[in-house]
PDB file of C-alpha atoms in Angstrom:
ATOM      1  CA  UNK A 249      22.117  23.168 -48.644  1.00 55.00           C
ATOM      2  CA  UNK A 250      19.228  20.709 -48.841  1.00 53.00           C
ATOM      3  CA  UNK A 251      21.667  17.848 -48.452  1.00 56.00           C
ATOM      4  CA  UNK A 252      23.172  19.476 -45.353  1.00 46.00           C
ATOM      5  CA  UNK A 253      19.728  20.034 -43.844  1.00 46.00           C
ATOM      6  CA  UNK A 254      18.822  16.451 -44.601  1.00 57.00           C
ATOM      7  CA  UNK A 255      21.993  15.249 -42.873  1.00 47.00           C
ATOM      8  CA  UNK A 256      21.304  17.420 -39.820  1.00 47.00           C
ATOM      9  CA  UNK A 257      17.759  16.113 -39.695  1.00 58.00           C
ATOM     10  CA  UNK A 258      19.012  12.538 -39.926  1.00 47.00           C
ATOM     11  CA  UNK A 259      21.459  13.035 -37.031  1.00 49.00           C
ATOM     12  CA  UNK A 260      18.754  14.755 -34.975  1.00 58.00           C
ATOM     13  CA  UNK A 261      16.337  11.879 -35.531  1.00 52.00           C
ATOM     14  CA  UNK A 262      18.930   9.310 -34.497  1.00 49.00           C
ATOM     15  CA  UNK A 263      19.857  11.334 -31.407  1.00 58.00           C
ATOM     16  CA  UNK A 264      16.223  11.486 -30.344  1.00 53.00           C
ATOM     17  CA  UNK A 265      15.827   7.769 -31.047  1.00 51.00           C
ATOM     18  CA  UNK A 266      18.921   6.885 -29.006  1.00 49.00           C
ATOM     19  CA  UNK A 267      17.757   9.031 -26.093  1.00 51.00           C
ATOM     20  CA  UNK A 268      14.336   7.373 -26.234  1.00 46.00           C
ATOM     21  CA  UNK A 269      15.879   3.883 -26.255  1.00 48.00           C
ATOM     22  CA  UNK A 270      18.251   4.760 -23.395  1.00 47.00           C
ATOM     23  CA  UNK A 271      15.377   6.212 -21.386  1.00 50.00           C
ATOM     24  CA  UNK A 272      13.270   3.126 -21.980  1.00 47.00           C
ATOM     25  CA  UNK A 273      16.092   0.813 -20.937  1.00 46.00           C
ATOM     26  CA  UNK A 274      16.780   2.863 -17.800  1.00 47.00           C
ATOM     27  CA  UNK A 275      13.092   2.875 -16.859  1.00 50.00           C
ATOM     28  CA  UNK A 276      12.805  -0.876 -17.381  1.00 58.00           C
ATOM     29  CA  UNK A 277      15.920  -1.602 -15.322  1.00 51.00           C
ATOM     30  CA  UNK A 278      14.654   0.680 -12.546  1.00 57.00           C
ATOM     31  CA  UNK A 279      11.258  -1.022 -12.428  1.00 60.00           C
ATOM     32  CA  UNK A 280      12.747  -4.540 -12.470  1.00 67.00           C
ATOM     33  CA  UNK A 281      15.334  -3.688  -9.817  1.00 67.00           C
ATOM     34  CA  UNK A 282      12.701  -2.123  -7.570  1.00 68.00           C
ATOM     35  CA  UNK A 283      10.371  -5.114  -7.942  1.00 78.00           C
ATOM     36  CA  UNK A 284      13.182  -7.567  -7.210  1.00 71.00           C
ATOM     37  CA  UNK A 285      14.132  -5.656  -4.073  1.00 76.00           C
ATOM     38  CA  UNK A 286      10.526  -5.420  -2.859  1.00 86.00           C
ATOM     39  CA  UNK A 287       9.820  -9.095  -3.450  1.00 84.00           C
ATOM     40  CA  UNK A 288      13.109 -10.126  -1.886  1.00 77.00           C
ATOM     41  CA  UNK A 289      12.390  -8.078   1.224  1.00 84.00           C
ATOM     42  CA  UNK A 290       8.908  -9.612   1.550  1.00 87.00           C
ATOM     43  CA  UNK A 291       9.940 -13.196   0.788  1.00 91.00           C
ATOM     44  CA  UNK A 292       9.049 -15.591   3.568  1.00 95.00           C
ATOM     45  CA  UNK A 293       6.764 -13.082   5.283  1.00 96.00           C
ATOM     46  CA  UNK A 294       3.564 -13.487   3.227  1.00 96.00           C
ATOM     47  CA  UNK A 295       1.049 -15.997   4.582  1.00 97.00           C
ATOM     48  CA  UNK A 296      -2.542 -17.147   4.641  1.00 96.00           C
ATOM     49  CA  UNK A 297      -4.875 -16.421   7.544  1.00 96.00           C
ATOM     50  CA  UNK A 298      -4.257 -19.940   8.857  1.00 96.00           C
ATOM     51  CA  UNK A 299      -0.460 -19.901   8.573  1.00 96.00           C
ATOM     52  CA  UNK A 300       0.430 -16.325   9.559  1.00 98.00           C
ATOM     53  CA  UNK A 301       2.237 -16.012  12.896  1.00 97.00           C
ATOM     54  CA  UNK A 302       0.257 -14.220  15.578  1.00 98.00           C
ATOM     55  CA  UNK A 303       1.020 -10.551  16.229  1.00 98.00           C
ATOM     56  CA  UNK A 304      -0.489  -7.933  18.532  1.00 98.00           C
ATOM     57  CA  UNK A 305      -1.905  -5.756  15.768  1.00 98.00           C
ATOM     58  CA  UNK A 306      -3.410  -6.082  12.289  1.00 98.00           C
ATOM     59  CA  UNK A 307      -2.671  -3.042  10.117  1.00 98.00           C
ATOM     60  CA  UNK A 308      -5.430  -2.715   7.495  1.00 98.00           C
ATOM     61  CA  UNK A 309      -4.539  -0.406   4.618  1.00 98.00           C
ATOM     62  CA  UNK A 310      -7.301   1.789   3.240  1.00 95.00           C
ATOM     63  CA  UNK A 311      -8.681   2.009  -0.269  1.00 95.00           C
ATOM     64  CA  UNK A 312     -11.888   3.149  -1.953  1.00 94.00           C
ATOM     65  CA  UNK A 313     -14.940   4.058   0.115  1.00 95.00           C
ATOM     66  CA  UNK A 314     -18.229   4.497  -1.760  1.00 95.00           C
ATOM     67  CA  UNK A 315     -20.324   7.670  -1.793  1.00 91.00           C
ATOM     68  CA  UNK A 316     -22.691   5.954   0.627  1.00 92.00           C
ATOM     69  CA  UNK A 317     -19.862   5.826   3.170  1.00 91.00           C
ATOM     70  CA  UNK A 318     -19.592   2.038   2.880  1.00 95.00           C
ATOM     71  CA  UNK A 319     -16.281   0.336   2.082  1.00 97.00           C
ATOM     72  CA  UNK A 320     -15.872  -0.680  -1.559  1.00 96.00           C
ATOM     73  CA  UNK A 321     -15.520  -4.379  -2.354  1.00 96.00           C
ATOM     74  CA  UNK A 322     -11.733  -4.362  -2.230  1.00 97.00           C
ATOM     75  CA  UNK A 323     -11.712  -2.651   1.158  1.00 98.00           C
ATOM     76  CA  UNK A 324     -14.490  -4.845   2.543  1.00 98.00           C
ATOM     77  CA  UNK A 325     -12.424  -7.902   1.600  1.00 98.00           C
ATOM     78  CA  UNK A 326      -9.451  -6.517   3.528  1.00 98.00           C
ATOM     79  CA  UNK A 327     -11.654  -5.850   6.536  1.00 98.00           C
ATOM     80  CA  UNK A 328     -13.077  -9.368   6.442  1.00 98.00           C
ATOM     81  CA  UNK A 329      -9.534 -10.737   6.492  1.00 98.00           C
ATOM     82  CA  UNK A 330      -8.724  -8.575   9.531  1.00 98.00           C
ATOM     83  CA  UNK A 331     -11.956  -9.683  11.231  1.00 98.00           C
ATOM     84  CA  UNK A 332     -10.987 -13.325  10.751  1.00 98.00           C
ATOM     85  CA  UNK A 333      -7.532 -12.645  12.178  1.00 98.00           C
ATOM     86  CA  UNK A 334      -9.181 -11.101  15.225  1.00 98.00           C
ATOM     87  CA  UNK A 335     -11.808 -13.807  15.875  1.00 98.00           C
ATOM     88  CA  UNK A 336      -9.219 -16.576  15.465  1.00 97.00           C
ATOM     89  CA  UNK A 337      -6.946 -14.909  18.009  1.00 96.00           C
ATOM     90  CA  UNK A 338      -4.150 -14.079  15.571  1.00 98.00           C
ATOM     91  CA  UNK A 339      -4.354 -10.379  16.606  1.00 98.00           C
ATOM     92  CA  UNK A 340      -5.726  -8.532  19.614  1.00 98.00           C
ATOM     93  CA  UNK A 341      -6.264  -5.115  17.995  1.00 98.00           C
ATOM     94  CA  UNK A 342      -6.815  -3.684  14.531  1.00 98.00           C
ATOM     95  CA  UNK A 343      -5.305  -0.432  13.265  1.00 98.00           C
ATOM     96  CA  UNK A 344      -7.210   0.887  10.245  1.00 98.00           C
ATOM     97  CA  UNK A 345      -5.173   3.390   8.277  1.00 97.00           C
ATOM     98  CA  UNK A 346      -6.579   5.421   5.395  1.00 93.00           C
ATOM     99  CA  UNK A 347      -7.324   8.723   3.725  1.00 92.00           C
ATOM    100  CA  UNK A 348      -9.321  11.413   5.514  1.00 91.00           C
ATOM    101  CA  UNK A 349      -7.765  14.340   3.680  1.00 82.00           C
ATOM    102  CA  UNK A 350     -11.216  15.756   2.852  1.00 86.00           C
ATOM    103  CA  UNK A 351     -14.093  16.165   5.281  1.00 83.00           C
ATOM    104  CA  UNK A 352     -16.486  14.385   2.948  1.00 84.00           C
ATOM    105  CA  UNK A 353     -14.208  11.365   2.437  1.00 93.00           C
ATOM    106  CA  UNK A 354     -13.253   9.231   5.435  1.00 94.00           C
ATOM    107  CA  UNK A 355     -11.766   5.778   4.917  1.00 96.00           C
ATOM    108  CA  UNK A 356     -10.792   5.065   8.570  1.00 97.00           C
ATOM    109  CA  UNK A 357     -14.271   5.762   9.946  1.00 97.00           C
ATOM    110  CA  UNK A 358     -15.878   3.571   7.267  1.00 97.00           C
ATOM    111  CA  UNK A 359     -13.424   0.815   8.155  1.00 98.00           C
ATOM    112  CA  UNK A 360     -14.041   1.221  11.880  1.00 98.00           C
ATOM    113  CA  UNK A 361     -17.834   1.127  11.409  1.00 97.00           C
ATOM    114  CA  UNK A 362     -17.653  -2.032   9.254  1.00 98.00           C
ATOM    115  CA  UNK A 363     -15.527  -3.903  11.799  1.00 98.00           C
ATOM    116  CA  UNK A 364     -17.690  -2.901  14.752  1.00 98.00           C
ATOM    117  CA  UNK A 365     -20.857  -3.786  12.843  1.00 97.00           C
ATOM    118  CA  UNK A 366     -19.341  -7.207  12.140  1.00 97.00           C
ATOM    119  CA  UNK A 367     -18.512  -8.071  15.712  1.00 97.00           C
ATOM    120  CA  UNK A 368     -15.121  -6.542  16.541  1.00 98.00           C
ATOM    121  CA  UNK A 369     -15.326  -4.638  19.849  1.00 98.00           C
ATOM    122  CA  UNK A 370     -14.916  -0.889  19.244  1.00 97.00           C
ATOM    123  CA  UNK A 371     -12.246  -0.593  21.921  1.00 97.00           C
ATOM    124  CA  UNK A 372     -10.046  -2.917  19.871  1.00 98.00           C
ATOM    125  CA  UNK A 373     -10.217  -0.864  16.648  1.00 98.00           C
ATOM    126  CA  UNK A 374      -7.958   2.173  16.235  1.00 98.00           C
ATOM    127  CA  UNK A 375      -8.226   4.757  13.467  1.00 97.00           C
ATOM    128  CA  UNK A 376      -5.320   6.442  11.686  1.00 97.00           C
ATOM    129  CA  UNK A 377      -6.765   9.310   9.681  1.00 96.00           C
ATOM    130  CA  UNK A 378      -3.564  10.186   7.800  1.00 95.00           C
ATOM    131  CA  UNK A 379      -2.653   6.949   6.013  1.00 94.00           C
ATOM    132  CA  UNK A 380      -2.575   8.668   2.624  1.00 94.00           C
ATOM    133  CA  UNK A 381      -0.494   5.911   1.035  1.00 95.00           C
ATOM    134  CA  UNK A 382       1.198   2.673   2.024  1.00 96.00           C
ATOM    135  CA  UNK A 383       4.442   4.359   3.041  1.00 96.00           C
ATOM    136  CA  UNK A 384       2.610   6.857   5.249  1.00 96.00           C
ATOM    137  CA  UNK A 385       0.542   4.109   6.892  1.00 97.00           C
ATOM    138  CA  UNK A 386       3.602   2.003   7.748  1.00 97.00           C
ATOM    139  CA  UNK A 387       5.638   5.017   8.882  1.00 96.00           C
ATOM    140  CA  UNK A 388       2.844   6.303  11.126  1.00 97.00           C
ATOM    141  CA  UNK A 389       2.080   2.847  12.533  1.00 97.00           C
ATOM    142  CA  UNK A 390       5.639   2.739  13.850  1.00 97.00           C
ATOM    143  CA  UNK A 391       6.359   6.359  14.740  1.00 96.00           C
ATOM    144  CA  UNK A 392       2.934   7.627  15.836  1.00 97.00           C
ATOM    145  CA  UNK A 393       1.207   4.506  17.200  1.00 97.00           C
ATOM    146  CA  UNK A 394       4.279   2.627  18.445  1.00 97.00           C
ATOM    147  CA  UNK A 395       3.590  -0.611  16.546  1.00 98.00           C
ATOM    148  CA  UNK A 396       6.610  -2.925  16.623  1.00 97.00           C
ATOM    149  CA  UNK A 397       5.040  -6.152  15.353  1.00 98.00           C
ATOM    150  CA  UNK A 398       2.052  -6.486  13.051  1.00 98.00           C
ATOM    151  CA  UNK A 399       0.193  -8.364  10.346  1.00 98.00           C
ATOM    152  CA  UNK A 400      -0.447  -6.060   7.401  1.00 98.00           C
ATOM    153  CA  UNK A 401      -3.647  -6.735   5.435  1.00 98.00           C
ATOM    154  CA  UNK A 402      -4.381  -5.740   1.834  1.00 98.00           C
ATOM    155  CA  UNK A 403      -4.935  -7.411  -1.565  1.00 97.00           C
ATOM    156  CA  UNK A 404      -2.359  -9.965  -2.715  1.00 94.00           C
ATOM    157  CA  UNK A 405      -1.076  -7.795  -5.597  1.00 93.00           C
ATOM    158  CA  UNK A 406      -0.200  -5.141  -2.991  1.00 94.00           C
ATOM    159  CA  UNK A 407       1.065  -7.338  -0.177  1.00 96.00           C
ATOM    160  CA  UNK A 408       4.767  -7.579  -1.090  1.00 95.00           C
ATOM    161  CA  UNK A 409       5.171  -3.794  -1.207  1.00 94.00           C
ATOM    162  CA  UNK A 410       3.247  -3.381   2.045  1.00 96.00           C
ATOM    163  CA  UNK A 411       5.321  -5.972   3.899  1.00 97.00           C
ATOM    164  CA  UNK A 412       8.606  -4.629   2.508  1.00 95.00           C
ATOM    165  CA  UNK A 413       7.816  -1.024   3.455  1.00 96.00           C
ATOM    166  CA  UNK A 414       6.649  -1.867   6.967  1.00 96.00           C
ATOM    167  CA  UNK A 415       9.648  -4.089   7.626  1.00 96.00           C
ATOM    168  CA  UNK A 416      12.089  -1.524   6.283  1.00 95.00           C
ATOM    169  CA  UNK A 417      10.480   1.143   8.482  1.00 96.00           C
ATOM    170  CA  UNK A 418      11.076  -0.881  11.613  1.00 96.00           C
ATOM    171  CA  UNK A 419       7.996  -3.082  12.112  1.00 98.00           C
ATOM    172  CA  UNK A 420       8.408  -6.858  12.377  1.00 97.00           C
ATOM    173  CA  UNK A 421       5.749  -7.540   9.766  1.00 97.00           C
ATOM    174  CA  UNK A 422       3.991 -10.515   8.245  1.00 98.00           C
ATOM    175  CA  UNK A 423       1.351 -10.063   5.571  1.00 97.00           C
ATOM    176  CA  UNK A 424      -1.932 -11.623   4.512  1.00 98.00           C
ATOM    177  CA  UNK A 425      -3.148 -10.784   1.028  1.00 97.00           C
ATOM    178  CA  UNK A 426      -6.772 -11.159  -0.016  1.00 96.00           C
ATOM    179  CA  UNK A 427      -7.654 -12.838  -3.325  1.00 94.00           C
ATOM    180  CA  UNK A 428     -11.427 -13.106  -2.984  1.00 95.00           C
ATOM    181  CA  UNK A 429     -12.255 -10.201  -5.292  1.00 94.00           C
ATOM    182  CA  UNK A 430      -9.860 -11.200  -8.087  1.00 93.00           C
ATOM    183  CA  UNK A 431     -12.469 -13.176 -10.062  1.00 91.00           C
ATOM    184  CA  UNK A 432     -15.326 -10.790  -9.245  1.00 92.00           C
ATOM    185  CA  UNK A 433     -13.569  -7.708 -10.630  1.00 92.00           C
ATOM    186  CA  UNK A 434     -10.869  -9.035 -13.008  1.00 92.00           C
ATOM    187  CA  UNK A 435     -10.491  -5.740 -14.911  1.00 92.00           C
ATOM    188  CA  UNK A 436     -10.047  -3.653 -11.761  1.00 91.00           C
ATOM    189  CA  UNK A 437      -7.670  -6.251 -10.395  1.00 89.00           C
ATOM    190  CA  UNK A 438      -5.484  -6.177 -13.513  1.00 92.00           C
ATOM    191  CA  UNK A 439      -5.374  -2.371 -13.512  1.00 91.00           C
ATOM    192  CA  UNK A 440      -4.366  -2.247  -9.868  1.00 87.00           C
ATOM    193  CA  UNK A 441      -1.749  -4.966 -10.331  1.00 85.00           C
ATOM    194  CA  UNK A 442      -0.286  -3.072 -13.302  1.00 87.00           C
ATOM    195  CA  UNK A 443      -0.021   0.132 -11.246  1.00 87.00           C
ATOM    196  CA  UNK A 444       2.052  -1.782  -8.710  1.00 83.00           C
ATOM    197  CA  UNK A 445       5.037  -1.739 -11.085  1.00 83.00           C
ATOM    198  CA  UNK A 446       5.454   2.026 -10.739  1.00 83.00           C
ATOM    199  CA  UNK A 447       4.389   1.926  -7.094  1.00 84.00           C
ATOM    200  CA  UNK A 448       7.388  -0.314  -6.375  1.00 88.00           C
ATOM    201  CA  UNK A 449       9.694   2.364  -7.780  1.00 86.00           C
ATOM    202  CA  UNK A 450       8.028   5.043  -5.643  1.00 87.00           C
ATOM    203  CA  UNK A 451       8.343   2.849  -2.554  1.00 87.00           C
ATOM    204  CA  UNK A 452      12.080   2.450  -3.034  1.00 85.00           C
ATOM    205  CA  UNK A 453      12.479   6.197  -3.677  1.00 88.00           C
ATOM    206  CA  UNK A 454      10.534   7.001  -0.513  1.00 89.00           C
ATOM    207  CA  UNK A 455      12.823   4.758   1.510  1.00 87.00           C
ATOM    208  CA  UNK A 456      16.034   6.025  -0.084  1.00 87.00           C
ATOM    209  CA  UNK A 457      15.083   9.687   0.419  1.00 92.00           C
ATOM    210  CA  UNK A 458      13.680   9.106   3.910  1.00 90.00           C
ATOM    211  CA  UNK A 459      10.529  11.008   3.047  1.00 92.00           C
ATOM    212  CA  UNK A 460       8.351  12.005   5.976  1.00 88.00           C
ATOM    213  CA  UNK A 461       4.603  11.314   5.748  1.00 89.00           C
ATOM    214  CA  UNK A 462       2.250  14.013   4.522  1.00 85.00           C
ATOM    215  CA  UNK A 463       1.131  14.434   8.119  1.00 86.00           C
ATOM    216  CA  UNK A 464       3.199  13.154  11.046  1.00 85.00           C
ATOM    217  CA  UNK A 465       1.856  14.810  14.215  1.00 85.00           C
ATOM    218  CA  UNK A 466       2.237  13.764  17.837  1.00 89.00           C
ATOM    219  CA  UNK A 467       2.521  10.239  19.180  1.00 92.00           C
ATOM    220  CA  UNK A 468      -0.667   8.462  20.253  1.00 93.00           C
ATOM    221  CA  UNK A 469      -1.360   5.721  22.803  1.00 95.00           C
ATOM    222  CA  UNK A 470      -4.527   4.372  21.116  1.00 95.00           C
ATOM    223  CA  UNK A 471      -2.954   1.066  20.028  1.00 96.00           C
ATOM    224  CA  UNK A 472      -1.383   0.496  23.457  1.00 96.00           C
ATOM    225  CA  UNK A 473      -4.747   1.262  25.057  1.00 95.00           C
ATOM    226  CA  UNK A 474      -6.505  -1.171  22.712  1.00 96.00           C
ATOM    227  CA  UNK A 475      -4.086  -3.922  23.688  1.00 96.00           C
ATOM    228  CA  UNK A 476      -4.283  -3.329  27.437  1.00 90.00           C
TER     229      UNK A 476
END
């Protein structure tokens, strides 16, 4: 009886081990395939501020705002990139898209205030309050604000996914990725870059399933008005 139990235990252990190995291989293949697709879709469309082709609109993707209401360093770097695109004539309007899911947390307004304070005319800055993630921001830029051509702005570890999503959702998109905070916050940068591996998988799943944004709403003319 003990020998039989030992044999059953041995087979059970090997079955669990095989399932674990198969799961690990499947997960690895999924991540690699997603990353290859994302990078392939973005290839040739990522530029510097100097080399990026002009477009009507810069789409700035939101990230952390401090308790003071000021943009965090990563977000401030994105906004500075967008400001440079504006003052050099690469774009005529800036769409800031971020999280305002809670009354006490408002990325778009913090972004708007920073840009206006740093010389961008308020009539040329448009706020999207429901850019809860990159997919939602790109989807809403196209479907809600009518953006057909844009320069998307974020950090360089995030730029391939941003360009790929926006292009796949119907926006003729180039991207400019910021690197200025990489050496200032190397630990935060590495953590964010590591999270991108799973984010690539989510991006592909969102596209394949055709997920609608958390909040879609009615169409708006704010970007058209800003460009007129």
